[in-house]
Coordinates of C-alpha atoms in Angstrom, one line a residue:
X1283 CA -56.8 -113.1 37.5
X1284 CA -53.7 -115.1 38.2
X1285 CA -50.7 -113.1 39.4
X1286 CA -47.5 -113.5 37.5
X1287 CA -44.5 -114.3 39.6
X1288 CA -41.8 -111.6 39.3
X1289 CA -39.1 -113.7 40.8
X1290 CA -37.8 -117.0 39.4
X1291 CA -37.7 -119.9 41.8
X1292 CA -35.7 -123.1 42.3
X1293 CA -38.3 -125.0 40.3
X1294 CA -37.7 -122.8 37.3
X1295 CA -33.9 -123.4 37.5
X1296 CA -34.4 -127.2 37.8
X1297 CA -36.7 -127.2 34.7
X1298 CA -34.3 -125.1 32.6
X1299 CA -31.2 -127.1 33.7
X1300 CA -33.1 -130.4 33.3
X1301 CA -32.2 -131.6 36.8
X1302 CA -34.0 -132.4 40.1
X1303 CA -34.8 -129.8 42.8
X1304 CA -32.3 -131.5 45.1
X1305 CA -29.5 -131.2 42.6
X1306 CA -30.2 -127.5 42.2
X1307 CA -30.2 -127.1 46.0
X1308 CA -26.9 -128.9 46.4
X1309 CA -25.3 -127.2 43.4
X1310 CA -26.3 -123.7 44.6
X1311 CA -25.0 -124.5 48.1
X1312 CA -21.6 -125.6 46.8
X1313 CA -22.0 -129.2 47.7
X1314 CA -18.8 -131.0 46.4
X1315 CA -20.8 -134.2 45.7
X1316 CA -22.5 -132.6 42.7
X1317 CA -21.0 -133.6 39.3
X1318 CA -19.0 -130.5 38.1
X1319 CA -20.8 -130.6 34.7
X1320 CA -24.2 -130.6 36.4
X1321 CA -23.2 -127.9 38.8
X1322 CA -22.1 -125.7 35.8
X1323 CA -25.4 -126.3 34.1
X1324 CA -27.3 -125.3 37.2
X1325 CA -25.2 -122.2 37.7
X1326 CA -25.8 -121.2 34.0
X1327 CA -29.5 -121.7 34.3
X1328 CA -29.6 -119.7 37.5
X1329 CA -27.7 -116.9 35.8
X1330 CA -29.9 -116.9 32.8
X1331 CA -33.1 -116.6 34.9
X1332 CA -31.5 -114.2 37.4
X1333 CA -32.2 -116.6 40.2
X1334 CA -30.6 -116.0 43.6
X1335 CA -31.1 -118.4 46.6
X1336 CA -33.4 -117.1 49.4
X1337 CA -31.1 -116.8 52.4
X1338 CA -33.8 -117.9 54.8
X1339 CA -34.6 -121.0 52.7
X1340 CA -30.9 -121.7 52.4
X1341 CA -30.5 -121.6 56.2
X1342 CA -33.3 -124.1 56.6
X1343 CA -31.7 -126.5 54.1
X1344 CA -28.3 -126.2 55.6
X1345 CA -29.4 -126.1 59.2
X1346 CA -27.3 -122.9 59.6
X1347 CA -28.2 -119.2 60.0
X1348 CA -24.9 -117.7 59.1
X1349 CA -25.3 -115.7 62.3
X1350 CA -23.6 -115.8 65.6
X1351 CA -24.7 -114.1 68.9
X1352 CA -22.5 -112.0 71.1
X1353 CA -23.7 -111.5 74.7
X1354 CA -22.1 -108.5 76.5
X1355 CA -22.6 -107.0 79.9
X1356 CA -22.8 -103.3 79.0
X1357 CA -23.3 -102.0 75.4
X1358 CA -22.5 -98.5 76.5
X1359 CA -18.9 -99.4 77.5
X1360 CA -16.5 -98.2 74.7
X1361 CA -14.2 -101.2 75.2
X1362 CA -17.0 -103.6 74.5
X1363 CA -17.9 -101.5 71.5
X1364 CA -14.4 -101.9 70.2
X1365 CA -14.4 -105.6 70.8
X1366 CA -17.7 -105.8 68.8
X1367 CA -16.2 -103.7 66.0
X1368 CA -13.3 -106.1 65.6
X1369 CA -15.5 -109.1 65.8
X1370 CA -18.3 -108.0 63.5
X1371 CA -15.8 -106.8 60.8
X1372 CA -14.1 -110.1 60.8
X1373 CA -17.4 -112.0 60.8
X1374 CA -18.7 -110.0 57.9
X1375 CA -15.6 -110.7 55.9
X1376 CA -16.4 -114.4 56.3
X1377 CA -20.0 -113.9 55.3
X1378 CA -21.6 -114.1 58.7
X1379 CA -23.9 -111.7 60.6
X1380 CA -23.6 -110.8 64.3
X1381 CA -26.5 -110.6 66.7
X1382 CA -25.8 -108.5 69.8
X1383 CA -27.5 -109.0 73.1
X1384 CA -26.9 -106.7 76.2
X1385 CA -27.3 -108.3 79.6
X1386 CA -27.1 -105.0 81.4
X1387 CA -24.9 -106.5 84.1
X1388 CA -27.8 -108.8 85.1
X1389 CA -26.6 -112.4 85.9
X1390 CA -30.0 -113.9 85.3
X1391 CA -30.5 -112.0 82.0
X1392 CA -27.0 -113.0 80.9
X1393 CA -27.8 -116.7 81.3
X1394 CA -31.2 -116.4 79.6
X1395 CA -29.9 -114.4 76.7
X1396 CA -27.1 -116.9 76.0
X1397 CA -29.6 -119.8 75.8
X1398 CA -32.2 -117.9 73.8
X1399 CA -29.8 -116.5 71.2
X1400 CA -28.2 -119.9 70.7
X1401 CA -31.6 -121.2 69.4
X1402 CA -31.5 -118.6 66.6
X1403 CA -27.8 -118.6 65.7
X1404 CA -24.9 -121.0 64.8
X1405 CA -22.9 -120.2 68.0
X1406 CA -22.6 -117.8 70.9
X1407 CA -19.7 -115.6 72.0
X1408 CA -19.8 -114.6 75.7
X1409 CA -18.0 -111.3 76.2
X1410 CA -16.7 -110.9 79.8
X1411 CA -19.5 -113.0 81.3
X1412 CA -20.3 -112.2 84.9
X1413 CA -21.7 -115.5 86.0
X1414 CA -19.9 -117.7 88.5
X1415 CA -17.3 -120.2 87.2
X1416 CA -19.4 -123.3 87.9
X1417 CA -22.5 -121.9 86.2
X1418 CA -20.4 -120.9 83.2
X1419 CA -18.7 -124.3 82.9
X1420 CA -22.2 -126.0 83.0
X1421 CA -23.6 -123.6 80.4
X1422 CA -20.9 -123.7 77.7
X1423 CA -21.5 -127.3 76.5
X1424 CA -25.2 -126.4 75.9
X1425 CA -24.1 -123.4 73.8
X1426 CA -21.5 -125.2 71.7
X1427 CA -19.9 -123.9 69.5
X1428 CA -19.0 -121.1 71.9
X1429 CA -16.2 -118.7 72.6
X1430 CA -15.5 -116.8 75.8
X1431 CA -13.8 -113.4 76.1
X1432 CA -12.0 -112.3 79.2
X1433 CA -12.4 -115.3 81.5
X1434 CA -10.1 -118.0 82.7
X1435 CA -9.4 -121.2 80.7
X1436 CA -12.6 -123.3 80.0
X1437 CA -12.6 -127.0 79.3
X1438 CA -15.4 -126.8 76.6
X1439 CA -14.7 -123.5 74.8
X1440 CA -11.8 -121.4 73.6
X1441 CA -11.0 -118.3 75.5
X1442 CA -9.7 -115.0 74.2
X1443 CA -8.8 -112.0 76.4
X1444 CA -6.3 -109.5 77.7
X1445 CA -3.8 -109.9 80.5
X1446 CA -5.3 -107.4 82.9
X1447 CA -2.9 -108.3 85.6
X1448 CA 0.1 -107.4 83.4
X1449 CA -1.5 -104.1 82.5
X1450 CA -2.1 -103.3 86.2
X1451 CA 1.4 -104.2 87.1
X1452 CA 2.7 -101.7 84.6
X1453 CA 0.5 -99.0 86.0
X1454 CA 1.5 -99.6 89.6
X1455 CA 5.2 -99.8 88.6
X1456 CA 4.8 -96.5 86.7
X1457 CA 3.3 -94.8 89.7
X1458 CA 5.8 -96.1 92.2
X1459 CA 8.7 -95.2 89.9
X1460 CA 7.4 -91.6 90.2
X1461 CA 7.7 -91.8 94.0
X1462 CA 4.0 -92.5 94.8
X1463 CA 3.5 -94.8 97.8
X1464 CA -0.1 -94.0 98.9
X1465 CA -2.5 -95.1 96.1
X1466 CA -6.2 -95.5 95.8
X1467 CA -7.8 -98.2 93.6
X1468 CA -11.3 -97.4 92.4
X1469 CA -12.9 -100.8 92.1
X1470 CA -15.4 -101.4 89.3
X1471 CA -17.2 -104.6 88.2
X1472 CA -16.4 -106.6 91.3
X1473 CA -18.0 -109.8 89.9
X1474 CA -15.7 -109.8 86.9
X1475 CA -12.5 -111.8 86.5
X1476 CA -10.7 -108.7 85.2
X1477 CA -11.4 -107.0 88.6
X1478 CA -9.8 -109.9 90.5
X1479 CA -6.8 -109.8 88.1
X1480 CA -6.4 -106.1 88.9
X1481 CA -6.6 -106.8 92.7
X1482 CA -4.1 -109.6 92.5
X1483 CA -1.6 -107.4 90.6
X1484 CA -2.0 -104.6 93.2
X1485 CA -1.5 -107.0 96.1
X1486 CA 1.6 -108.5 94.5
X1487 CA 3.0 -105.0 93.9
X1488 CA 2.3 -104.0 97.6
X1489 CA 4.2 -107.1 98.8
X1490 CA 7.3 -106.3 96.7
X1491 CA 7.4 -102.5 97.1
X1492 CA 8.5 -101.2 100.6
X1493 CA 6.1 -98.7 102.0
X1494 CA 3.4 -99.1 99.3
X1495 CA -0.2 -98.7 100.6
X1496 CA -3.2 -99.2 98.3
X1497 CA -6.7 -98.4 99.6
X1498 CA -9.6 -99.8 97.6
X1499 CA -12.7 -97.7 97.2
X1500 CA -15.9 -99.2 95.6
X1501 CA -16.8 -97.1 92.6
X1502 CA -18.3 -98.6 89.4
X1503 CA -17.6 -98.7 85.7
X1504 CA -18.9 -95.5 84.3
X1505 CA -18.3 -91.7 84.3
X1506 CA -20.7 -91.0 87.1
X1507 CA -19.0 -93.6 89.3
X1508 CA -15.7 -91.6 89.2
X1509 CA -17.5 -88.3 89.9
X1510 CA -19.3 -89.8 92.9
X1511 CA -16.2 -90.9 94.8
X1512 CA -14.1 -87.7 94.4
X1513 CA -14.5 -86.6 98.0
X1514 CA -13.6 -90.1 99.2
X1515 CA -10.4 -90.0 97.1
X1516 CA -9.4 -86.6 98.5
X1517 CA -10.1 -87.7 102.1
X1518 CA -7.9 -90.8 101.6
X1519 CA -4.7 -88.7 101.5
X1520 CA -3.5 -90.7 98.4
X1521 CA -1.2 -89.0 95.9
X1522 CA -2.2 -91.2 93.0
X1523 CA -5.4 -93.0 91.8
X1524 CA -5.8 -96.1 89.7
X1525 CA -9.3 -96.1 88.2
X1526 CA -11.0 -99.3 87.1
X1527 CA -11.3 -98.0 83.6
X1528 CA -10.9 -94.8 81.6
X1529 CA -14.6 -93.8 82.1
X1530 CA -14.2 -93.8 85.9
X1531 CA -10.9 -91.9 85.6
X1532 CA -12.6 -89.3 83.4
X1533 CA -15.4 -88.8 85.9
X1534 CA -12.9 -88.3 88.6
X1535 CA -11.0 -85.8 86.5
X1536 CA -14.1 -83.8 85.9
X1537 CA -15.0 -83.7 89.6
X1538 CA -11.5 -82.7 90.6
X1539 CA -11.6 -79.8 88.0
X1540 CA -14.7 -78.5 89.7
X1541 CA -12.9 -78.7 93.1
X1542 CA -9.9 -76.9 91.6
X1543 CA -7.6 -79.9 92.4
X1544 CA -4.6 -79.9 90.1
X1545 CA -3.9 -83.1 88.1
X1546 CA -1.1 -84.2 88.2
X1547 CA 0.3 -81.5 90.5
X1548 CA -1.7 -82.5 93.5
X1549 CA -3.0 -86.0 92.4
X1550 CA -1.9 -88.3 89.6
X1551 CA -4.6 -90.4 87.9
X1552 CA -4.5 -93.4 85.7
X1553 CA -7.2 -95.2 83.8
X1554 CA -7.4 -98.6 82.0
X1555 CA -8.4 -99.6 78.4
X1556 CA -7.3 -96.5 76.4
X1557 CA -10.7 -95.7 74.9
X1558 CA -10.7 -93.2 72.1
X1559 CA -11.4 -90.2 74.4
X1560 CA -8.5 -91.0 76.8
X1561 CA -6.0 -89.0 74.8
X1562 CA -8.2 -85.9 74.8
X1563 CA -9.0 -85.3 78.4
X1564 CA -7.4 -82.4 80.3
X1565 CA -4.8 -83.5 81.0
X1566 CA -4.6 -86.5 78.7
X1567 CA -5.0 -89.7 80.6
X1568 CA -2.2 -92.2 81.4
X1569 CA -3.7 -95.6 80.9
X1570 CA -3.1 -99.2 79.8
X1571 CA -4.1 -99.8 76.2
X1572 CA -6.2 -103.0 75.8
X1573 CA -6.1 -104.3 72.2
X1574 CA -9.9 -104.6 72.1
X1575 CA -10.4 -104.7 68.3
X1576 CA -7.8 -107.4 68.1
X1577 CA -9.5 -109.4 70.9
X1578 CA -12.8 -109.2 68.9
X1579 CA -11.1 -110.4 65.7
X1580 CA -9.4 -113.2 67.6
X1581 CA -12.7 -114.3 69.2
X1582 CA -14.3 -114.5 65.7
X1583 CA -11.4 -116.5 64.4
X1584 CA -11.9 -119.0 67.3
X1585 CA -15.6 -119.2 66.5
X1586 CA -15.1 -119.6 62.7
X1587 CA -12.6 -122.4 63.3
X1588 CA -15.3 -124.3 65.1
X1589 CA -18.0 -123.6 62.5
X1590 CA -15.7 -124.8 59.7
X1591 CA -14.3 -127.9 61.4
X1592 CA -11.0 -126.3 62.5
X1593 CA -9.1 -126.5 65.7
X1594 CA -9.0 -123.2 67.6
X1595 CA -6.3 -122.3 70.1
X1596 CA -7.8 -123.1 73.6
X1597 CA -6.5 -119.9 75.2
X1598 CA -5.2 -116.7 73.5
X1599 CA -4.1 -113.9 75.8
X1600 CA -3.1 -110.4 74.4
X1601 CA -1.0 -108.0 76.5
X1602 CA -2.0 -104.4 77.3
X1603 CA 0.5 -101.6 76.8
X1604 CA 1.2 -98.8 79.2
X1605 CA 0.5 -95.4 77.6
X1606 CA 2.0 -92.5 79.7
X1607 CA 0.3 -89.1 79.2
X1608 CA -0.1 -85.9 81.2
X1609 CA -2.3 -87.1 84.1
X1610 CA 0.7 -88.6 86.0
X1611 CA 3.8 -87.0 87.3
X1612 CA 6.5 -87.4 89.9
X1613 CA 5.4 -86.9 93.6
X1614 CA 5.8 -83.4 94.9
X1615 CA 6.8 -83.5 98.6
X1616 CA 5.5 -80.9 100.9

């Protein structure tokens, strides 16, 4: 027995409207070359039949997927989550979907994911890519359209990011204004451009501030990294610590609490990023607030401009803001 179709197809619309299949396709896709009277007839026929275009079939016709990929180095990082939130909300508002791929800080995986996801999407956004500059410059033309987040200017893709050097300068200036001259910097993602921006800002501060000493300790990017270096921090004799990010600072705070070290009485601590939990640590964390949601939205705007024939700004840099809370205080001598 023949099975009756429960869903009208494009052939049914063409028959009812009295036009060709190609005319229905062009009219349903909003092609401006279709005569307005014909387009209206097609839309009326589609409405009468209850026909809606199959999104997969539509993507095949248009050669577009209405999807972009975002490759990030660590999906557990709250800052990257905030960037994704800003990006995906903006993309959804424009009728696009976002495919997320986590490279897990693996350089080989990062490159492979970028190429693989581009085959399935209309463009790729690389968030804080870890690959070397030459490799990135070679890869980007193959991904076009592409957008890069938190890297230096690129000749073949717009770049959106935060001025991490500016944020670090504010943190160092804040600590030195409180009288601290022996600092520790807990280094994180050492392959990242943002780490180098932090280092450069610290070096510049040391050169202009008499008596300032900054010791660098290799840590990491997560809570456990801060916990693991607590004894090294205490052995350094530093009076203040600059953590790579808020997670590392929180890990250190936790370890110091166990050791009964008073913060900020004995040691001032700062983070970086201002993730949602930073205001609720004990004591609340002084940090540099990175406008992560805005970065994500700006990255999408740069991608959308390319997808729609626009001209995106080559480089857009947003500035972090110092947020002073209870984890820092004036140096107590003695």
